[in-house]
Structures are given as C-alpha cells and as structure tokens.
Short mmCIF file of C-alpha atoms and ligand atoms in Angstrom, two decimals:
data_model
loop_
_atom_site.label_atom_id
_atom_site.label_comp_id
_atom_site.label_asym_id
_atom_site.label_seq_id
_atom_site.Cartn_x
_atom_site.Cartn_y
_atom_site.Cartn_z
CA UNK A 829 -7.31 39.22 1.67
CA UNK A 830 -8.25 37.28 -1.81
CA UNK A 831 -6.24 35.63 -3.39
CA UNK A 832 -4.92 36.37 -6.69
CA UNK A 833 -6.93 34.96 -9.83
CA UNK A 834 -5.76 31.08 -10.87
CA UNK A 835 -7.24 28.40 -12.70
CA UNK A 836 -8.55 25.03 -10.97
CA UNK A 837 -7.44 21.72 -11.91
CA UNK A 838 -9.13 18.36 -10.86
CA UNK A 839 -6.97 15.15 -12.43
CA UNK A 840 -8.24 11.98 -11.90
CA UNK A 841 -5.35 10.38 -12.83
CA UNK A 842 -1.45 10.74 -11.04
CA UNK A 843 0.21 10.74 -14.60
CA UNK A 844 -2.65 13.81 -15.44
CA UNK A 845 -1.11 15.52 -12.36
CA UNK A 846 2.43 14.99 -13.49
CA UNK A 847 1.74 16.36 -16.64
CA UNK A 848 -0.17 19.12 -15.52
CA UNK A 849 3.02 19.97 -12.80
CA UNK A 850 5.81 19.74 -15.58
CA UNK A 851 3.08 21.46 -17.79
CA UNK A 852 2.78 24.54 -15.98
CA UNK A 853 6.34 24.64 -13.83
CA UNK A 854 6.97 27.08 -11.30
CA UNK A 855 3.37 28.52 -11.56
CA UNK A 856 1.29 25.70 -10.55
CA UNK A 857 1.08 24.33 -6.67
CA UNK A 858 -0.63 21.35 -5.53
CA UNK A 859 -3.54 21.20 -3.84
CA UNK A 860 -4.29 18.69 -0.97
CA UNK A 861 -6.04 19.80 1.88
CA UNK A 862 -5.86 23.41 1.40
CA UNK A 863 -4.96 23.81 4.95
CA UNK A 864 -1.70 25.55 4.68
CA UNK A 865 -1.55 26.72 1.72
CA UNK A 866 -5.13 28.70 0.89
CA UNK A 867 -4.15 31.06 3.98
CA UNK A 868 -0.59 31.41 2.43
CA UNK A 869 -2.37 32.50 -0.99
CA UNK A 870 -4.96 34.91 1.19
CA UNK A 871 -1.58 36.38 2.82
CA UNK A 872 -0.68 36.10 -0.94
CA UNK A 873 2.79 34.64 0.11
CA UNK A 874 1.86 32.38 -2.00
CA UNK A 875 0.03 33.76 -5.93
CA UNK A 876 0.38 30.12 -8.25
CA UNK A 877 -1.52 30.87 -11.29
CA UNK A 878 -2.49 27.04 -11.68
CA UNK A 879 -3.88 24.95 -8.14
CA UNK A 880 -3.86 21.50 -9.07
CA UNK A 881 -5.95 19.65 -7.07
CA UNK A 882 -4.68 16.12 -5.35
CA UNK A 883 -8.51 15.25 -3.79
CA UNK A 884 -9.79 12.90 -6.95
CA UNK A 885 -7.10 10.65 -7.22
CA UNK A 886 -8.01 7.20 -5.43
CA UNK A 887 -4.41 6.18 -5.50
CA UNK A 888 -3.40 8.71 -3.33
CA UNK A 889 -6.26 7.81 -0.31
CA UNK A 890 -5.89 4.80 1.81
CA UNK A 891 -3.78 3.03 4.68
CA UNK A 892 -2.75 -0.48 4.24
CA UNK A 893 -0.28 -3.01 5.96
CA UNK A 894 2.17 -3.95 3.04
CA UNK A 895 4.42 -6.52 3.93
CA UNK A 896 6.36 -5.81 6.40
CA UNK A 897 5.48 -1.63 6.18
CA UNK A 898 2.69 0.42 6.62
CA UNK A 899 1.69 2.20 3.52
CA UNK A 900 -0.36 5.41 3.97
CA UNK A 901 -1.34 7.49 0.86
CA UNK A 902 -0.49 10.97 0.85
CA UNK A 903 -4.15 12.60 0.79
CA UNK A 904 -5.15 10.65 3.68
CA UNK A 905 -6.55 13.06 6.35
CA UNK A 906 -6.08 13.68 9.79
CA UNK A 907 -9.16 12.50 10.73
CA UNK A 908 -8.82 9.15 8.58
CA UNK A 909 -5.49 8.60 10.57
CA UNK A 910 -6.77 8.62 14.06
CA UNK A 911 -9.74 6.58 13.09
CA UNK A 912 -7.30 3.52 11.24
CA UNK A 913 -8.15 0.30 13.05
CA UNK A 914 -4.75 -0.83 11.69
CA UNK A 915 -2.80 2.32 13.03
CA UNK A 916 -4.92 2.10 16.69
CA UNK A 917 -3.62 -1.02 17.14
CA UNK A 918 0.10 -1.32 14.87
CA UNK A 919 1.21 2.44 15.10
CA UNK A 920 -0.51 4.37 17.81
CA UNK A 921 2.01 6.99 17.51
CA UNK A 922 0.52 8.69 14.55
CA UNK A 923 -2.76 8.38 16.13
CA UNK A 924 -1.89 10.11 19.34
CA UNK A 925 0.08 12.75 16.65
CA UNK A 926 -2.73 13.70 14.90
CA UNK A 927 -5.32 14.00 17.55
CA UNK A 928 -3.26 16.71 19.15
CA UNK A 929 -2.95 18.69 15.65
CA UNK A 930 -5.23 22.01 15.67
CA UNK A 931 -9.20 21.42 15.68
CA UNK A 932 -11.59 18.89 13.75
CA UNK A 933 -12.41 21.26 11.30
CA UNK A 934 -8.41 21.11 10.12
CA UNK A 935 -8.19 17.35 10.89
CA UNK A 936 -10.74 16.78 8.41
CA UNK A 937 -9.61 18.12 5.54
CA UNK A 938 -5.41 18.55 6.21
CA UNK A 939 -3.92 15.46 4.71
CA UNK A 940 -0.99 13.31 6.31
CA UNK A 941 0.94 14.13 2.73
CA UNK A 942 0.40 18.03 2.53
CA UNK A 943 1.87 18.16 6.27
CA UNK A 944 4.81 16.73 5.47
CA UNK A 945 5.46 18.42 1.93
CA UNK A 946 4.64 21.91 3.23
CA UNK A 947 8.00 21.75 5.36
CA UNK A 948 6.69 24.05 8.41
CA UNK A 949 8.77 23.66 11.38
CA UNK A 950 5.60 23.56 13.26
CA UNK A 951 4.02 20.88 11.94
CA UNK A 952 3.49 17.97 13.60
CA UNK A 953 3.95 14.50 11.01
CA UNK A 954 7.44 15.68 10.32
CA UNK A 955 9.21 14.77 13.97
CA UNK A 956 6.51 12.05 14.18
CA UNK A 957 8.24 10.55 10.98
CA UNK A 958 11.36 10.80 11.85
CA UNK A 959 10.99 9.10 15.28
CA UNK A 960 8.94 6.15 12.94
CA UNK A 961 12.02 6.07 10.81
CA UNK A 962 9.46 6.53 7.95
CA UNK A 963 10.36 7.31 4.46
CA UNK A 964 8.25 8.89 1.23
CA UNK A 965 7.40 8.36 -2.25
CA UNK A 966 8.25 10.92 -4.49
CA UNK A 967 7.16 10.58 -7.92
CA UNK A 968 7.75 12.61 -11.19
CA UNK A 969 8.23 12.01 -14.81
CA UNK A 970 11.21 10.05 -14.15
CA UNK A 971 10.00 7.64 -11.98
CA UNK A 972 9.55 7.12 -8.24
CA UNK A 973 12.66 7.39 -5.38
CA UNK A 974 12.33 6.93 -2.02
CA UNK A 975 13.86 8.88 0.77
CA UNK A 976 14.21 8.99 4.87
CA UNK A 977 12.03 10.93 6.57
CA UNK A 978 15.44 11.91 8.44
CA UNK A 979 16.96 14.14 5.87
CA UNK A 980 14.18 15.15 4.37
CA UNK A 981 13.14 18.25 5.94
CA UNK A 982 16.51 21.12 4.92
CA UNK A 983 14.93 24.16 6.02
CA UNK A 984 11.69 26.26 7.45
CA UNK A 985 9.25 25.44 4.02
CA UNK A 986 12.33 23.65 2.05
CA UNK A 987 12.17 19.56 1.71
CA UNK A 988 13.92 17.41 -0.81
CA UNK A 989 11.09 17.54 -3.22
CA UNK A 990 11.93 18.82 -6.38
CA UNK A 991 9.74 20.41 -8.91
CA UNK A 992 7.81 18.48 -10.64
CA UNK A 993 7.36 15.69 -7.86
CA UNK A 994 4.60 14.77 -6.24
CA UNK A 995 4.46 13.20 -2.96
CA UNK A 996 2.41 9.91 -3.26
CA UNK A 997 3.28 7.60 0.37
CA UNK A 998 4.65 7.39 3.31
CA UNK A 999 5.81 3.98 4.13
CA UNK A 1000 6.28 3.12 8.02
CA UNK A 1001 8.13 -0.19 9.05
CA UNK A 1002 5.56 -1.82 11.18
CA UNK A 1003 6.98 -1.20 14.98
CA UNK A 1004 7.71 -4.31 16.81
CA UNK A 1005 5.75 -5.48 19.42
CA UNK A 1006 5.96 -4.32 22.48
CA UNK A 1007 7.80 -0.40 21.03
CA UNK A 1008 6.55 1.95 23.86
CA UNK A 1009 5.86 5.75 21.91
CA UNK A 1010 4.54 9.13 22.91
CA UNK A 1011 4.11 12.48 21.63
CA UNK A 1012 4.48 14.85 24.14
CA UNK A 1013 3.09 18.52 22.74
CA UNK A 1014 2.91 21.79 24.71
CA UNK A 1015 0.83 24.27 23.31
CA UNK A 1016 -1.21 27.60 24.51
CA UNK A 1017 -4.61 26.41 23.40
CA UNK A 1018 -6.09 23.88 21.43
CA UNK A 1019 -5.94 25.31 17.09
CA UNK A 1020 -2.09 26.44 17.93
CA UNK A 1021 1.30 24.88 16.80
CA UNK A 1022 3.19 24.08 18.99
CA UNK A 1023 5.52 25.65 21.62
CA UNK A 1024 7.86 22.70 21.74
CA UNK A 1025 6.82 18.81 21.05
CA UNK A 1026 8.84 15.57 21.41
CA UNK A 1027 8.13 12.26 19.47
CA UNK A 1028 9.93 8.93 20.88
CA UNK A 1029 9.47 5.26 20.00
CA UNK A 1030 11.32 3.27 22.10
CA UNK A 1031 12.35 -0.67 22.86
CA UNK A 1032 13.41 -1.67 26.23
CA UNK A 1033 15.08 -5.12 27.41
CA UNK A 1034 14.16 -5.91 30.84
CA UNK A 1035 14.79 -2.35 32.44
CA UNK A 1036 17.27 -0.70 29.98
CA UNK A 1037 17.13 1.10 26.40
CA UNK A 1038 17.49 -1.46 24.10
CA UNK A 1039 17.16 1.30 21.10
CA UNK A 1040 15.28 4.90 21.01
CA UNK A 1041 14.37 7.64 18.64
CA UNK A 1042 13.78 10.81 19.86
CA UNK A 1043 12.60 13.87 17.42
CA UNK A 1044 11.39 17.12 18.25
CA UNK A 1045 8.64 19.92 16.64
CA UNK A 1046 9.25 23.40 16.24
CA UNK A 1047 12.27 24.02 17.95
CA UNK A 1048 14.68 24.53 15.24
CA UNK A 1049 14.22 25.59 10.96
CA UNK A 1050 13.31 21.75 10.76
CA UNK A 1051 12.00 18.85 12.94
CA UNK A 1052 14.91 17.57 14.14
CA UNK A 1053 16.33 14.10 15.43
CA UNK A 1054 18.00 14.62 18.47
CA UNK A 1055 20.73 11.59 18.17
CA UNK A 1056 23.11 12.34 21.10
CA UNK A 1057 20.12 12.13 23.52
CA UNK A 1058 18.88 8.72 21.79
CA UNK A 1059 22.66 7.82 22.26
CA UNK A 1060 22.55 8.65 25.76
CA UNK A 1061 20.16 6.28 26.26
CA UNK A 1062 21.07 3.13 24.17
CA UNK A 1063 22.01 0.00 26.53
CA UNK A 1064 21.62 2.10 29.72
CA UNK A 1065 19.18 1.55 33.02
CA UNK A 1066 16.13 3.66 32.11
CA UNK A 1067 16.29 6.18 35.46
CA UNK A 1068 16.06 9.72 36.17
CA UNK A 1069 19.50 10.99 35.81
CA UNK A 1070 19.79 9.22 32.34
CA UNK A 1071 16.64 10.72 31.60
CA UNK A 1072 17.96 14.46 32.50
CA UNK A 1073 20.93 13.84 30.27
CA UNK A 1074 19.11 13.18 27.36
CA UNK A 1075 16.78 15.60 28.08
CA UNK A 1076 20.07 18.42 28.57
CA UNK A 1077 21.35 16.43 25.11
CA UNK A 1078 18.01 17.48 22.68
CA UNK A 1079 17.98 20.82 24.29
CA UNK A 1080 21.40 21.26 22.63
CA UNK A 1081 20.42 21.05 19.65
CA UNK A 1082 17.59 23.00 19.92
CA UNK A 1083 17.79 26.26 17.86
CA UNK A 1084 13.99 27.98 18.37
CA UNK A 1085 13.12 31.79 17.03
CA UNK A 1086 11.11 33.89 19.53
CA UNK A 1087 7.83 34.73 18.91
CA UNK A 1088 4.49 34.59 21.13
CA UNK A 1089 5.07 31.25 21.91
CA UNK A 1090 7.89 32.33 24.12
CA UNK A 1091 11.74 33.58 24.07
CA UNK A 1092 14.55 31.29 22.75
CA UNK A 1093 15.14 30.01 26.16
CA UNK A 1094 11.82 28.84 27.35
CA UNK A 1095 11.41 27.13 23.77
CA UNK A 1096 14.49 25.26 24.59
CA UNK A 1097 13.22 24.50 28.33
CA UNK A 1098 10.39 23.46 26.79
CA UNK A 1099 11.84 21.02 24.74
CA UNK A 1100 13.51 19.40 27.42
CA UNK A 1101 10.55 19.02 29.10
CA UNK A 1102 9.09 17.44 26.28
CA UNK A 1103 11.23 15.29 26.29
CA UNK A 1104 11.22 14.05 29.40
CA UNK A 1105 7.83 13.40 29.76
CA UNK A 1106 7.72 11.72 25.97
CA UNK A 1107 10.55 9.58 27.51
CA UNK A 1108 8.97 8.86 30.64
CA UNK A 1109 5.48 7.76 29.03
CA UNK A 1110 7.18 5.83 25.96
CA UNK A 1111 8.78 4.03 28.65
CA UNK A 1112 6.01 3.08 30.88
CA UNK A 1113 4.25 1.89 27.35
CA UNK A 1114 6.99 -0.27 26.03
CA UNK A 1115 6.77 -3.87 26.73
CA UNK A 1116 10.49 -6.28 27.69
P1 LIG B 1246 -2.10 22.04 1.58
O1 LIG B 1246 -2.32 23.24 2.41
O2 LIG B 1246 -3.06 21.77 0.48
O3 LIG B 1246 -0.62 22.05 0.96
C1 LIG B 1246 0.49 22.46 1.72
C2 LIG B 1246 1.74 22.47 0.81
O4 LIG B 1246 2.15 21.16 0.49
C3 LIG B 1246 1.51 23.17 -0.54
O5 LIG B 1246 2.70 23.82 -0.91
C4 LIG B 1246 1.22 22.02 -1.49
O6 LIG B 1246 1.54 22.34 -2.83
C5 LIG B 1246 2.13 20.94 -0.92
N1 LIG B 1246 1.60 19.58 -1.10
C6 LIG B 1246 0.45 19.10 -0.57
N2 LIG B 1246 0.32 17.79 -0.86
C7 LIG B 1246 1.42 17.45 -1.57
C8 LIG B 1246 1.86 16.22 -2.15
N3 LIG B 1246 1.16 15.08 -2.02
N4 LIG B 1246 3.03 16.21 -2.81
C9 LIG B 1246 3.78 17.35 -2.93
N5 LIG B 1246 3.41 18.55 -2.40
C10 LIG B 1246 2.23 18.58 -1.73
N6 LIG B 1246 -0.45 21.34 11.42
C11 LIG B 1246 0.19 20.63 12.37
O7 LIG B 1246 0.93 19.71 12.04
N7 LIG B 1246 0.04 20.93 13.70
C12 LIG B 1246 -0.77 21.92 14.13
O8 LIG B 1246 -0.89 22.12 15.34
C13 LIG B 1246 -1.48 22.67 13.15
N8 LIG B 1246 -2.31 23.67 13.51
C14 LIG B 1246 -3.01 24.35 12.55
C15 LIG B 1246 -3.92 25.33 12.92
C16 LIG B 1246 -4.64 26.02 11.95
C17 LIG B 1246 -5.63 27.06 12.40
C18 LIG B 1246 -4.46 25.71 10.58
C19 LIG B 1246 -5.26 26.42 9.52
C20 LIG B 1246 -3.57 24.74 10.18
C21 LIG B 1246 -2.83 24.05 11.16
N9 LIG B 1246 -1.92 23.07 10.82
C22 LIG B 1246 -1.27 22.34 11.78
C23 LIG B 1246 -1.61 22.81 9.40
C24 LIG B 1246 -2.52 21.73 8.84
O9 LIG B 1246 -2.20 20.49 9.44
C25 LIG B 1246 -2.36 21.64 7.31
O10 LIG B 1246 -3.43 20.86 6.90
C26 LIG B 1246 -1.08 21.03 6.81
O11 LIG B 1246 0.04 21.79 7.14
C27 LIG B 1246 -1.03 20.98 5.27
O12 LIG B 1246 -1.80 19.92 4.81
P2 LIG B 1246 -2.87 20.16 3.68
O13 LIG B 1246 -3.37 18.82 3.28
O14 LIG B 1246 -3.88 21.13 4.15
O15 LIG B 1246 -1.97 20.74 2.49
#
C-alpha cells in the first residue's frame, strides 16, 4: 500500500527538531532509519501528517568512550556498530547483537536509537541494553533526563518516551575487563525476528558467578530481565545443574504470543535454551 500524503522535514539542528515535534504534536513522527516505521505507514498503522527526519543532525551520529561510559548517538546504524573499533574491542556484545539483526540492507540504514524507541518486542538492542545496564537520553523542551534501559520498555510499541522527546544517546558503562557476554538468537532464517534470544554479560571469580545479567528478546510484551535466574547464579559454582535452574528461572517469566514462530510453549523452550547456551558461551568468554 502507499502511504497517506505528509510533509518532509530535514532539521539540521536538535532544538529545530524539538520545535518542529512540540510544533506539530501528535501528528508528526520521527524519522531515523525508516526501517520500522515506513512499512508501518505502508500498512498505514501508522498515517503522521508531518515525518521529521533525524538523518542531518551530526549530534545525533557517532560512538565515543566518555569517561568512564560509552556514548553512542542515537542515529548511529547497525552497520556503524559492528564496524566500531572501540565497541570490537570494549563492548563486543552489541557487536555480536547487531550482526545477527535481519540483512545488510536493514543494518545499513536501521539506527541503534530508532530500535530502541520503536518498543517492538522483537527487536534486538532492547534485551541487549538491559543486560549492558545501559541507560538513554531523552531530550525535550524541558531539558534532558536520563533513564535505565531496565524500565524503559512498558509494553509491545510503549516506552517511557513522552511526546515531544527525542531520543538523543545511549550511554553504556564500559564493561570491566575480563566480562564474558553472548547473544544467543534462534531464528527461522536470516531477515526474521526472532523466535526467542538471550543476552548475558557476566563476571566470574575463579570458577563461580561473581555477578550476571541475563535479558531475553521476544518472549514477552517487552524485553525482559530475567532477575531470579541472574539470582540463581550470583556466588554459585558455574555447572550444569545451576545452569538448568536458571535456565527453568527465565522460562518463568516468559510470557510469548503464538504466531509462526511457534506455540507459547516452544517460545518458552526456546528461551530456555537460549539461555543456556548464552550462559554457557558468556562463561567460557569471561576472564577470573
Ligand atoms: P524508524 O523506523 O525510522 O523509527 C522507528 C520508530 O522509532 C518510529 O516510531 C520513530 O518515530 C521512532 N524513533 C526513531 N528514532 C527515534 C529517536 N531518536 N527518538 C525518539 N523516537 C525515535 N530489528 C531487530 O532488532 N531485529 C531483527 O531481527 C529485525 N529484523 C528486521 C527485518 C526486516 C525485514 C525489517 C524491515 C526490519 C527488521 N528489524 C529488526 C527492525 C529494524 O532494526 C529497524 O531498523 C528498527 O526497528 C527501527 O530503527 P529505524 O532506525 O529504522 O527507525
């Protein structure tokens, strides 16, 4: 289908963009990749009479090592993610994220910012942030506030962004040395979302969990942290059997829809596995 008629905005400027937002309210949508939300307005689940576009704003592009934090600007794309010398070697886990989201033709123009902001279960950055502990800039007229990734996400397409806001960073504390990761994502064929995905960072000391965090894709309205699984795990000999109870933990608080992907209870199998084998490899990676 076409989408219905709307006029085209290009700011070059993030207080332009503001102004255009609070401007034109609860008709105008911003524009970042175009990814997600041009199919939306095809399916016309989506008709904004105003697209304001993100892509000529240089403070919105970029990844840089602030302090002690990462700082990656919202329109940064897929593609600019896995290719980050600094994320390669400082945060692998996004890397190893983003190469496993749909094809290169979506990695190059999706951005790490409209991932996150379009709030689809499915997507990939928003478990990846949560097991980073990351947190976003939201800016409006008012000012900027920062909040958790963990939190963030309150329902299939529903985040704590409020109108008027644009989402500017994401801000990652650099791992520690020696955090083992993995992203462990089943899906039918390369270009689909997942059927069930598990991020984990992880510390060990010596051979137990020193900490964990353990978040899964597409298995519930939201990414969600699975926290008696992580808890499972704190201070505890890695092994198998405290592997199956975290594992048996996360798949507890899995709540999946069926679709083609498969029934509710091979989504939640799924996750388990996931989980495992994120687990298993984050392990392996992790350093005493
Ligand atoms: P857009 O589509 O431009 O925007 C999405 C939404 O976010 C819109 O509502 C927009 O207004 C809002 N928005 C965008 N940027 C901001 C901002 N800075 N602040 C506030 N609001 C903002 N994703 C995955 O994670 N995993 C997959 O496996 C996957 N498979 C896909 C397969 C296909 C065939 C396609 C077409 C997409 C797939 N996607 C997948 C989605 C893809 O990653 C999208 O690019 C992503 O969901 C949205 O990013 P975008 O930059 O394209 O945002």
């Amino acid at each position: 289908m076409i989408p219905r008629p709307f006029e085209y905005h290009a700011p070059r400027t993030l207080s332009e963009a503001i102004a255009l937002l609070n401007a034109h309210g609860d008709t105008a949508k911003l524009l970042a990749g175009g990814h997600s939300l041009l199919p939306m307005m095809k399916l016309r689940f989506a008709e904004p009479g105003h697209l304001i576009d993100l892509g000529k704003l240089p403070d919105l592009q970029g990844i840089r090592e602030v302090g002690n934090e990462i700082g990656i600007g919202a329109m940064t794309t897929e593609n600019a993610l896995i290719w980050s010398e600094l994320l390669q070697s400082r945060c692998p886990l996004i890397v190893e994220g983003a190469r496993q989201i749909s094809d290169p033709q979506v990695r190059y123009r999706g951005t790490l910012g409209g991932d996150i902001a379009h709030g689809d279960p499915g997507n990939d950055h928003p478990a990846l942030m949560i097991a980073l502990d990351a947190s976003f800039v939201l800016l409006s007229e008012q000012g900027e506030r920062v909040v958790p990734a963990d939190g963030f996400f309150l329902g299939t397409y529903m985040t704590q962004l409020e109108p008027g806001e644009i989402l500017t960073e994401i801000r990652i504390p650099m791992p520690p040395s020696g955090t083992g990761y993995c992203y462990a994502k089943l899906k039918r064929k390369t270009g689909d979302f997942a059927t069930a995905a598990a991020a984990v960072t992880l510390r060990r000391a010596g051979d137990t969990v020193d900490d964990v965090r353990i978040a899964l894709t597409n298995v519930a309205p939201t990414a969600i942290r699975a926290t008696d699984a992580e808890q499972a795990l704190r201070g505890k000999p890695f092994d198998e059997s405290v592997v199956a109870e975290a594992a048996r933990l996360a798949m507890a608080v899995c709540d999946p829809v069926e679709d083609l992907r498969g029934d509710v209870e091979y989504r939640t199998a799924m996750a388990g596995e996931m989980v495992r084998r994120a687990l298993t490899v984050a392990y392996s990676r992790a350093t005493a």
